[in-house]
Amino acid sequence: MGRGRVEMKRIENKINRQVTFSKRRNGLLKKAYELSVLCDAEVALIIFSSRGKLYEFGSVGIESTIERYNRCYNCSLSNNKPEETTQSWCQEVTKLKSKYESLVRTNRNLLGEDLGEMGVKELQALERQLEAALTATRQRKTQVMMEEMEDLRKKERQLGDINKQLKIKFETEGHAFKTFQDLWANSAASVAGDPNNSEFLVEPSHPNVLDCNTEPFLQIGFQQHYYVQGEGSSVSKSNVAGETNFVQGWVL
């Protein structure tokens, strides 16, 4: 008596499902082994149970077969890649071209050009867009002007503080200089008024040459000398004729 046809659906009975999995798993592993031996084929089989348990078979090793599969898969992708790349680039160029044309048309409309083909709704939308852009521009201009004015106020305050500091410094240094000048003038006046003070003698800037005692000095060359009578000297003022201070060669 032959077995009946099994309906392809999930077995609800847990025990029957486990028994069926065990039998068919062993049969599948046996068939994979037979295929690799009889046909000299490279076979790899990986099975995970419902509980996550791994069952595997590889005629030359699972890792070797997986590496070979990856190489073949990448080669197939690289062979099909030029056509796909060309097609994708063509689509991208078409999109960019249409977008560029739309942007150029919008720009010309914003400049007030090519308005003849636009309807009432399009013109109203363009008007609203221009009004919004104008409002945003004015707001930004006002904001920038306010920021610049605030910066100028800060700089003005900083310059005012610096001016005050310099003014205070100048007044302090001027007061100190004036005090020093007054002290120096008072000291000079007190020294000049005390004749017994020999530490500080005030001498005239241009002394009178007639008050200086003359002493003989050596000078080469012919020159007439006038001896001026000083205090305690018995020599009278006269022009000594024929007298010269020229030094003879044998004297040197």
XYZ file of N, CA and C in Angstrom:
756
model
N 0.854 -1.183 0.000
C 0.000 0.000 0.000
C 0.897 1.243 0.000
N 0.695 2.135 -0.989
C 1.541 3.320 -1.126
C 1.132 4.429 -0.170
N 2.080 5.333 0.028
C 1.814 6.471 0.893
C 0.973 7.510 0.169
N 0.154 8.172 0.927
C -0.675 9.209 0.344
C 0.131 10.479 0.106
N -0.422 11.350 -0.685
C 0.225 12.618 -1.004
C 0.144 13.554 0.203
N 1.309 14.132 0.556
C 1.366 15.013 1.723
C 0.991 16.431 1.311
N 0.107 17.017 2.060
C -0.312 18.391 1.773
C 0.790 19.353 2.245
N 1.168 20.291 1.371
C 2.268 21.214 1.662
C 1.758 22.380 2.504
N 1.793 22.187 3.814
C 1.467 23.237 4.761
C 2.154 22.914 6.084
N 2.184 23.881 6.964
C 2.872 23.701 8.234
C 2.177 22.646 9.072
N 3.009 21.748 9.632
C 2.481 20.688 10.485
C 2.225 21.284 11.862
N 0.999 21.221 12.300
C 0.626 21.836 13.564
C 1.101 21.037 14.766
N 1.102 19.702 14.652
C 1.545 18.855 15.750
C 3.052 18.987 15.909
N 3.486 19.377 17.091
C 4.896 19.652 17.331
C 5.748 18.402 17.194
N 5.233 17.272 17.699
C 6.022 16.027 17.638
C 6.145 15.562 16.197
N 5.022 15.560 15.493
C 5.068 15.138 14.083
C 5.975 16.067 13.266
N 5.928 17.384 13.592
C 6.765 18.330 12.854
C 8.245 18.065 13.111
N 8.612 17.713 14.347
C 10.008 17.426 14.665
C 10.465 16.138 14.002
N 9.606 15.140 13.971
C 9.964 13.863 13.333
C 10.144 14.055 11.831
N 9.227 14.813 11.224
C 9.324 15.056 9.776
C 10.594 15.841 9.450
N 10.935 16.840 10.271
C 12.158 17.619 10.040
C 13.398 16.735 10.107
N 13.437 15.831 11.094
C 14.609 14.970 11.258
C 14.777 14.034 10.067
N 13.665 13.447 9.610
C 13.743 12.510 8.484
C 14.147 13.235 7.203
N 13.490 14.313 6.908
C 13.757 15.002 5.643
C 15.136 15.681 5.660
N 15.592 16.127 6.840
C 16.940 16.696 6.931
C 17.990 15.657 6.600
N 17.858 14.474 7.170
C 18.822 13.406 6.877
C 18.770 13.022 5.406
N 17.560 12.981 4.849
C 17.445 12.634 3.432
C 18.076 13.706 2.545
N 17.889 14.992 2.916
C 18.477 16.076 2.120
C 19.998 16.045 2.186
N 20.547 15.796 3.375
C 21.999 15.700 3.507
C 22.537 14.511 2.706
N 21.809 13.410 2.697
C 22.229 12.232 1.937
C 22.213 12.514 0.441
N 21.163 13.210 -0.015
C 21.076 13.537 -1.440
C 22.207 14.495 -1.860
N 22.540 15.441 -0.994
C 23.621 16.372 -1.303
C 24.944 15.620 -1.407
N 25.177 14.682 -0.522
C 26.409 13.886 -0.579
C 26.457 13.045 -1.850
N 25.355 12.428 -2.172
C 25.302 11.594 -3.377
C 25.532 12.447 -4.632
N 24.951 13.630 -4.650
C 25.136 14.505 -5.813
C 26.599 14.907 -5.980
N 27.278 15.212 -4.888
C 28.684 15.613 -4.978
C 29.575 14.455 -5.412
N 29.230 13.234 -4.991
C 30.065 12.086 -5.348
C 29.779 11.618 -6.759
N 28.513 11.454 -7.108
C 28.156 10.912 -8.409
C 28.471 11.889 -9.535
N 28.238 13.149 -9.344
C 28.388 14.132 -10.424
C 29.644 14.975 -10.292
N 30.471 14.717 -9.279
C 31.702 15.486 -9.040
C 31.389 16.989 -8.967
N 30.348 17.290 -8.217
C 29.894 18.675 -8.079
C 30.305 19.215 -6.706
N 30.471 20.530 -6.662
C 30.766 21.183 -5.392
C 29.454 21.614 -4.761
N 29.107 20.969 -3.664
C 27.805 21.157 -3.035
C 28.020 21.679 -1.622
N 27.197 22.647 -1.252
C 27.195 23.178 0.112
C 25.749 23.297 0.563
N 25.469 22.809 1.755
C 24.099 22.782 2.276
C 24.127 23.335 3.704
N 23.279 24.307 3.975
C 23.163 24.919 5.294
C 21.702 24.858 5.717
N 21.444 24.339 6.921
C 20.085 24.180 7.444
C 20.046 24.724 8.871
N 19.034 25.541 9.150
C 18.756 25.996 10.504
C 17.385 25.474 10.920
N 17.332 24.848 12.087
C 16.060 24.334 12.599
C 15.234 25.481 13.165
N 14.004 25.161 13.583
C 13.130 26.177 14.171
C 13.670 26.677 15.503
N 14.506 25.885 16.135
C 15.112 26.284 17.393
C 16.450 27.005 17.198
N 16.886 27.172 15.958
C 18.128 27.873 15.671
C 19.342 26.978 15.600
N 19.185 25.689 15.581
C 20.318 24.780 15.511
C 20.794 24.658 14.067
N 22.135 24.641 13.896
C 22.740 24.640 12.562
C 23.111 23.235 12.140
N 22.775 22.925 10.870
C 23.194 21.681 10.226
C 23.766 22.064 8.872
N 24.945 21.557 8.545
C 25.598 21.955 7.308
C 26.324 20.770 6.687
N 26.537 20.908 5.354
C 27.319 19.926 4.612
C 28.032 20.657 3.488
N 29.327 20.334 3.325
C 30.089 20.917 2.240
C 31.037 19.901 1.667
N 30.960 19.710 0.359
C 31.811 18.690 -0.258
C 33.284 19.100 -0.206
N 33.563 20.407 -0.317
C 34.950 20.885 -0.226
C 35.095 21.892 0.908
N 34.081 22.054 1.699
C 34.120 23.025 2.790
C 33.132 24.162 2.557
N 32.413 24.498 3.600
C 31.392 25.541 3.469
C 32.021 26.902 3.139
N 33.109 27.257 3.823
C 33.726 28.579 3.618
C 34.255 28.727 2.202
N 34.895 27.691 1.682
C 35.418 27.748 0.315
C 34.305 27.928 -0.702
N 33.203 27.209 -0.484
C 32.080 27.323 -1.420
C 31.442 28.709 -1.346
N 31.353 29.270 -0.129
C 30.766 30.616 0.023
C 31.650 31.669 -0.643
N 32.978 31.543 -0.494
C 33.885 32.483 -1.160
C 33.750 32.404 -2.678
N 33.644 31.194 -3.189
C 33.473 31.030 -4.632
C 32.158 31.632 -5.097
N 31.133 31.490 -4.285
C 29.829 32.065 -4.620
C 29.914 33.599 -4.661
N 30.603 34.162 -3.676
C 30.725 35.628 -3.644
C 31.477 36.155 -4.856
N 32.549 35.455 -5.254
C 33.297 35.883 -6.439
C 32.431 35.837 -7.684
N 31.691 34.768 -7.838
C 30.813 34.661 -9.010
C 29.710 35.710 -8.988
N 29.183 35.982 -7.797
C 28.112 36.966 -7.679
C 28.619 38.374 -8.004
N 29.807 38.697 -7.491
C 30.372 40.023 -7.779
C 30.703 40.182 -9.255
N 31.198 39.103 -9.870
C 31.488 39.168 -11.312
C 30.225 39.396 -12.116
N 29.151 38.744 -11.747
C 27.887 38.932 -12.455
C 27.355 40.343 -12.278
N 27.563 40.883 -11.047
C 27.134 42.265 -10.826
C 27.954 43.254 -11.642
N 29.282 43.005 -11.704
C 30.148 43.904 -12.473
C 29.853 43.830 -13.960
N 29.452 42.652 -14.452
C 29.111 42.526 -15.885
C 27.824 43.266 -16.218
N 26.883 43.266 -15.288
C 25.617 43.948 -15.536
C 25.659 45.417 -15.130
N 26.719 45.822 -14.444
C 26.787 47.181 -13.908
C 26.898 48.268 -14.973
N 27.684 48.115 -16.055
C 27.774 49.198 -17.055
C 26.431 49.597 -17.631
N 25.608 48.632 -17.970
C 24.302 48.962 -18.546
C 23.432 49.678 -17.520
N 23.435 49.157 -16.287
C 22.631 49.789 -15.255
C 23.160 51.194 -14.939
N 24.491 51.339 -14.920
C 25.073 52.651 -14.642
C 24.730 53.652 -15.735
N 24.823 53.231 -16.984
C 24.493 54.113 -18.105
C 23.037 54.541 -18.054
N 22.173 53.590 -17.754
C 20.754 53.913 -17.687
C 20.451 54.878 -16.540
N 21.081 54.625 -15.382
C 20.840 55.510 -14.241
C 21.384 56.919 -14.506
N 22.532 57.003 -15.198
C 23.096 58.315 -15.514
C 22.218 59.069 -16.508
N 21.662 58.365 -17.439
C 20.760 59.017 -18.404
C 19.524 59.577 -17.695
N 18.988 58.813 -16.763
C 17.834 59.289 -16.010
C 18.205 60.503 -15.159
N 19.380 60.443 -14.548
C 19.812 61.557 -13.724
C 20.032 62.820 -14.558
N 20.614 62.669 -15.742
C 20.831 63.824 -16.619
C 19.502 64.433 -17.050
N 18.529 63.583 -17.346
C 17.217 64.085 -17.744
C 16.561 64.872 -16.620
N 16.662 64.348 -15.393
C 16.078 65.059 -14.249
C 16.757 66.405 -14.022
N 18.094 66.405 -14.069
C 18.830 67.648 -13.851
C 18.530 68.672 -14.940
N 18.386 68.198 -16.175
C 18.088 69.114 -17.281
C 16.733 69.771 -17.096
N 15.729 68.978 -16.741
C 14.398 69.542 -16.533
C 14.386 70.502 -15.340
N 15.128 70.148 -14.294
C 15.196 71.023 -13.129
C 15.896 72.334 -13.469
N 16.944 72.256 -14.276
C 17.662 73.469 -14.690
C 16.765 74.381 -15.522
N 16.024 73.811 -16.442
C 15.109 74.616 -17.261
C 14.036 75.285 -16.408
N 13.537 74.534 -15.403
C 12.525 75.118 -14.522
C 13.105 76.279 -13.712
N 14.336 76.116 -13.219
C 14.965 77.190 -12.447
C 15.236 78.416 -13.308
N 15.675 78.205 -14.533
C 15.923 79.337 -15.441
C 14.620 80.070 -15.730
N 13.562 79.342 -15.969
C 12.269 79.969 -16.251
C 11.770 80.750 -15.032
N 11.924 80.162 -13.847
C 11.501 80.857 -12.626
C 12.316 82.127 -12.404
N 13.595 82.058 -12.672
C 14.453 83.233 -12.509
C 14.056 84.346 -13.469
N 13.775 83.992 -14.701
C 13.352 85.008 -15.672
C 12.011 85.609 -15.280
N 11.125 84.795 -14.715
C 9.835 85.317 -14.263
C 10.008 86.284 -13.097
N 10.941 85.959 -12.191
C 11.186 86.850 -11.061
C 11.772 88.178 -11.513
N 12.492 88.162 -12.631
C 13.047 89.399 -13.189
C 12.045 90.151 -14.054
N 10.819 89.621 -14.171
C 9.791 90.289 -14.967
C 9.845 89.960 -16.441
N 10.474 88.860 -16.809
C 10.598 88.469 -18.207
C 9.769 87.213 -18.478
N 9.389 87.061 -19.733
C 8.620 85.881 -20.176
C 7.343 85.713 -19.362
N 6.607 86.800 -19.175
C 5.349 86.727 -18.422
C 4.138 86.531 -19.321
N 4.342 86.548 -20.635
C 3.207 86.458 -21.551
C 2.515 85.112 -21.511
N 3.248 84.045 -21.224
C 2.668 82.704 -21.213
C 2.055 82.337 -19.870
N 2.152 83.197 -18.884
C 1.640 82.889 -17.553
C 0.186 83.309 -17.430
N -0.591 82.485 -16.705
C -1.993 82.788 -16.474
C -2.166 83.658 -15.241
N -3.432 83.864 -14.877
C -3.740 84.733 -13.742
C -3.255 84.102 -12.439
N -3.504 82.814 -12.260
C -3.078 82.148 -11.024
C -1.555 82.145 -10.886
N -0.903 81.896 -12.005
C 0.566 81.896 -11.958
C 1.106 83.285 -11.644
N 0.482 84.314 -12.228
C 0.912 85.679 -11.939
C 0.655 86.046 -10.481
N -0.479 85.619 -9.943
C -0.764 85.884 -8.529
C 0.245 85.173 -7.616
N 0.559 83.937 -7.961
C 1.552 83.209 -7.167
C 2.913 83.897 -7.238
N 3.278 84.373 -8.439
C 4.535 85.094 -8.592
C 4.534 86.390 -7.780
N 3.372 87.073 -7.764
C 3.269 88.317 -6.995
C 3.447 88.043 -5.501
N 2.787 86.987 -5.013
C 2.939 86.644 -3.596
C 4.393 86.269 -3.277
N 5.023 85.573 -4.187
C 6.416 85.193 -3.970
C 7.323 86.419 -3.908
N 7.090 87.379 -4.795
C 7.885 88.606 -4.783
C 7.634 89.426 -3.521
N 6.373 89.497 -3.095
C 6.068 90.236 -1.872
C 6.736 89.592 -0.661
N 6.702 88.270 -0.591
C 7.352 87.582 0.526
C 8.862 87.809 0.505
N 9.447 87.749 -0.709
C 10.887 87.990 -0.818
C 11.231 89.426 -0.432
N 10.400 90.387 -0.843
C 10.651 91.787 -0.504
C 10.538 92.018 1.002
N 9.545 91.385 1.617
C 9.377 91.519 3.076
C 10.574 90.940 3.816
N 11.004 89.749 3.397
C 12.161 89.128 4.047
C 13.416 89.968 3.855
N 13.561 90.557 2.671
C 14.735 91.403 2.405
C 14.731 92.639 3.285
N 13.570 93.280 3.429
C 13.490 94.464 4.275
C 13.759 94.137 5.741
N 13.215 93.005 6.193
C 13.472 92.608 7.582
C 14.957 92.362 7.819
N 15.583 91.684 6.883
C 17.018 91.416 7.028
C 17.822 92.709 6.989
N 17.431 93.656 6.131
C 18.131 94.937 6.052
C 18.001 95.694 7.369
N 16.782 95.707 7.926
C 16.583 96.386 9.213
C 17.410 95.743 10.313
N 17.457 94.408 10.323
C 18.236 93.701 11.338
C 19.720 94.035 11.226
N 20.223 94.047 9.991
C 21.643 94.363 9.791
C 21.945 95.792 10.221
N 21.052 96.728 9.900
C 21.263 98.123 10.291
C 21.263 98.272 11.813
N 20.351 97.579 12.490
C 20.311 97.639 13.942
C 21.579 97.061 14.558
N 22.063 95.955 13.999
C 23.300 95.358 14.513
C 24.482 96.302 14.316
N 24.559 96.944 13.156
C 25.647 97.885 12.916
C 25.562 99.090 13.855
N 24.342 99.581 14.104
C 24.181 100.707 15.022
C 24.595 100.315 16.440
N 24.255 99.096 16.844
C 24.649 98.637 18.169
C 26.167 98.525 18.283
N 26.807 98.029 17.227
C 28.276 97.964 17.233
C 28.891 99.353 17.327
N 28.320 100.306 16.599
C 28.840 101.678 16.665
C 28.650 102.275 18.054
N 27.522 101.970 18.701
C 27.317 102.469 20.061
C 28.345 101.875 21.010
N 28.632 100.576 20.865
C 29.644 99.945 21.713
C 31.009 100.595 21.511
N 31.371 100.831 20.247
C 32.653 101.478 19.971
C 32.692 102.894 20.547
N 31.545 103.600 20.469
C 31.491 104.954 21.020
C 31.708 104.928 22.525
N 31.057 103.978 23.211
C 31.240 103.868 24.658
C 32.688 103.510 25.002
N 33.280 102.594 24.234
C 34.667 102.228 24.489
C 35.606 103.419 24.299
N 35.403 104.183 23.220
C 36.235 105.358 22.980
C 36.039 106.417 24.062
N 34.779 106.560 24.552
C 34.543 107.509 25.638
C 35.279 107.106 26.909
N 35.270 105.799 27.220
C 36.001 105.334 28.406
C 37.499 105.568 28.254
N 38.020 105.282 27.065
C 39.450 105.506 26.829
C 39.792 106.991 26.950
N 38.902 107.846 26.433
C 39.131 109.297 26.528
C 39.150 109.753 27.982
N 38.237 109.231 28.795
C 38.210 109.594 30.207
C 39.494 109.149 30.916
N 39.936 107.926 30.628
C 41.160 107.437 31.251
C 42.370 108.291 30.875
N 42.465 108.645 29.589
C 43.572 109.493 29.149
C 43.504 110.878 29.782
N 42.296 111.409 29.932
C 42.150 112.728 30.545
C 42.598 112.697 32.001
N 42.182 111.639 32.725
C 42.587 111.519 34.134
C 44.096 111.359 34.240
N 44.678 110.534 33.371
C 46.124 110.326 33.386
C 46.873 111.630 33.077
N 46.357 112.377 32.096
C 47.005 113.638 31.730
C 46.932 114.630 32.883
N 45.780 114.732 33.533
C 45.645 115.661 34.652
C 46.564 115.264 35.805
N 46.674 113.958 36.078
C 47.542 113.502 37.167
C 49.000 113.818 36.882
N 49.436 113.485 35.660
C 50.831 113.748 35.302
C 51.122 115.249 35.246
N 50.153 116.058 34.777
C 50.354 117.507 34.736
C 50.464 118.097 36.132
N 49.644 117.600 37.048
C 49.715 118.081 38.418
C 51.051 117.713 39.054
N 51.517 116.468 38.808
C 52.805 116.052 39.366
C 53.945 116.889 38.786
N 53.891 117.155 37.469
C 54.940 117.960 36.849
C 54.934 119.391 37.389
N 53.741 119.950 37.588
C 53.659 121.310 38.121
C 54.205 121.371 39.548
N 53.887 120.350 40.357
C 54.407 120.302 41.730
C 55.929 120.226 41.731
N 56.473 119.368 40.843
C 57.929 119.242 40.760
C 58.567 120.553 40.299
N 57.943 121.236 39.365
C 58.480 122.505 38.868
C 58.475 123.572 39.966
N 57.386 123.631 40.737
C 57.326 124.609 41.844
C 58.378 124.299 42.904
N 58.552 123.016 43.204
C 59.554 122.628 44.197
C 60.951 122.998 43.741
N 61.213 122.769 42.454
C 62.542 123.114 41.919
C 62.779 124.622 41.954
N 61.766 125.405 41.617
C 61.913 126.873 41.640
C 62.149 127.369 43.072
N 61.419 126.802 44.040
C 61.601 127.214 45.435
C 62.991 126.853 45.936
N 63.476 125.646 45.555
C 64.808 125.233 45.987
C 65.879 126.147 45.398
N 65.761 126.493 44.110
C 66.734 127.372 43.470
C 66.722 128.758 44.093
N 65.538 129.254 44.449
C 65.436 130.591 45.042
C 66.051 130.612 46.429
N 65.833 129.553 47.206
C 66.392 129.517 48.561
C 67.906 129.393 48.521
N 68.431 128.620 47.577
C 69.884 128.477 47.466
C 70.516 129.780 47.010
N 69.902 130.449 46.069
C 70.459 131.716 45.578
C 70.419 132.809 46.648
N 69.468 132.799 47.538
C 69.353 133.820 48.552
C 70.243 133.599 49.751
N 70.882 132.454 49.876
C 71.744 132.162 51.036
C 73.192 132.221 50.580
N 73.979 133.303 50.927
C 75.369 133.398 50.451
C 76.298 132.446 51.165
N 75.943 131.960 52.340
C 76.813 131.045 53.092
C 76.719 129.605 52.616
N 75.771 129.341 51.747
C 75.593 127.955 51.272
C 76.549 127.721 50.120
N 77.579 126.913 50.372
C 78.596 126.649 49.346
C 78.368 125.368 48.578
N 77.291 124.684 48.915
C 77.041 123.410 48.223
C 76.462 123.660 46.847
N 75.623 124.667 46.743
C 74.989 124.969 45.465
C 75.377 126.389 45.096
N 76.298 126.569 44.169
C 76.750 127.874 43.704
C 76.112 128.158 42.376
N 75.476 129.280 42.270
C 74.837 129.671 41.028
C 75.794 130.555 40.278
N 76.285 130.116 39.166
C 77.233 130.859 38.363
C 76.527 131.425 37.163
N 76.917 132.588 36.706
C 76.268 133.170 35.522
C 76.606 132.362 34.294
N 75.662 132.356 33.380
C 75.868 131.582 32.160
C 76.909 132.211 31.265
N 77.107 133.538 31.331
C 78.102 134.234 30.525
C 79.022 135.025 31.466
N 80.088 134.422 31.978
C 80.982 135.148 32.905
C 81.734 136.265 32.183
N 82.070 137.292 32.950
C 82.792 138.446 32.402
C 84.269 138.089 32.305
N 84.812 138.198 31.112
C 86.206 137.811 30.904
C 87.171 138.763 31.583
N 86.697 139.965 31.910
C 87.579 140.926 32.550
C 87.860 140.564 33.997
N 86.974 139.704 34.596
C 87.150 139.320 35.992
C 88.057 138.130 36.151
N 88.511 137.523 35.041
C 89.337 136.311 35.129
C 90.803 136.712 35.196
N 91.571 136.052 36.046
C 93.005 136.255 36.140
C 93.685 135.620 34.954
N 94.531 136.383 34.319
C 95.231 135.858 33.136
C 96.495 135.181 33.561
N 96.784 134.092 32.929
C 98.021 133.355 33.168
C 98.677 133.098 31.832
N 100.028 133.044 31.807
C 100.695 132.776 30.529
C 100.335 131.400 29.999
N 100.205 131.312 28.686
C 99.897 130.024 28.052
C 100.671 129.969 26.751
N 100.833 128.786 26.218
C 101.641 128.515 25.032
C 100.750 128.489 23.818
N 101.118 129.253 22.802
C 100.367 129.251 21.549
C 101.353 129.412 20.416
N 101.258 128.578 19.440
C 102.155 128.592 18.281
C 101.611 129.563 17.265
N 102.481 130.446 16.763
C 102.059 131.445 15.783
C 102.244 132.844 16.316
N 102.169 133.797 15.423
C 102.356 135.191 15.796
C 101.035 135.818 16.164
N 100.986 136.415 17.291
C 99.750 137.085 17.709
C 100.109 138.068 18.807
N 99.607 139.271 18.722
C 99.814 140.278 19.758
C 98.874 140.029 20.899
N 99.349 140.156 22.110
C 98.554 139.895 23.299
C 98.387 141.201 24.063
N 97.268 141.301 24.649
C 96.952 142.427 25.511
C 96.729 141.880 26.896
N 97.535 142.287 27.804
C 97.399 141.826 29.182
C 96.523 142.815 29.920
N 95.517 142.272 30.533
C 94.565 143.104 31.258
C 94.879 143.012 32.723
N 94.937 144.126 33.378
C 95.279 144.153 34.798
C 94.149 143.587 35.603
N 94.453 142.568 36.366
C 93.467 141.968 37.253
C 93.627 142.518 38.642
N 92.796 141.924 39.522
C 92.870 142.368 40.907
C 94.176 141.910 41.518
N 94.949 142.851 42.171
C 96.213 142.503 42.826
C 97.379 142.397 41.888
N 97.172 142.741 40.591
C 98.266 142.653 39.630
C 98.855 144.037 39.418
N 100.208 144.116 39.267
C 100.893 145.394 39.076
C 101.159 145.693 37.634
N 100.694 144.774 36.688
C 100.934 144.984 35.263
C 99.842 145.857 34.731
N 100.201 146.923 34.040
C 99.201 147.837 33.475
C 98.837 147.387 32.088
N 97.730 147.889 31.619
C 97.237 147.552 30.284
C 98.119 148.218 29.254
N 98.783 147.435 28.407
C 99.663 147.999 27.378
C 99.811 147.004 26.261
N 100.212 147.539 25.132
C 100.474 146.691 23.971
C 101.947 146.403 23.953
N 102.349 145.199 24.226
C 103.759 144.823 24.281
C 104.240 144.686 22.860
N 105.068 145.685 22.423
C 105.516 145.710 21.033
C 106.646 144.730 20.850
N 106.607 144.049 19.723
C 107.683 143.136 19.354
C 107.666 141.841 20.120
N 106.766 141.734 21.112
C 106.726 140.489 21.890
C 105.802 139.504 21.204
N 106.245 138.337 21.140
C 105.460 137.292 20.456
C 105.594 136.004 21.220
N 104.600 135.193 21.093
C 104.657 133.879 21.735
C 105.027 132.802 20.742
N 105.666 133.164 19.646
C 106.147 132.197 18.670
C 107.275 131.415 19.302
N 107.237 130.129 19.256
C 108.238 129.262 19.889
C 109.247 128.859 18.868
N 110.529 129.100 19.201
C 111.587 128.718 18.314
C 111.692 127.208 18.234
N 112.292 126.775 17.135
C 112.400 125.343 16.936
C 113.287 124.664 17.924
N 114.363 125.393 18.425
C 115.303 124.722 19.337
C 114.701 124.589 20.721
N 113.604 125.372 20.999
C 112.953 125.251 22.312
C 112.135 123.988 22.403
N 111.509 123.593 21.288
C 110.633 122.413 21.301
C 111.438 121.159 21.503
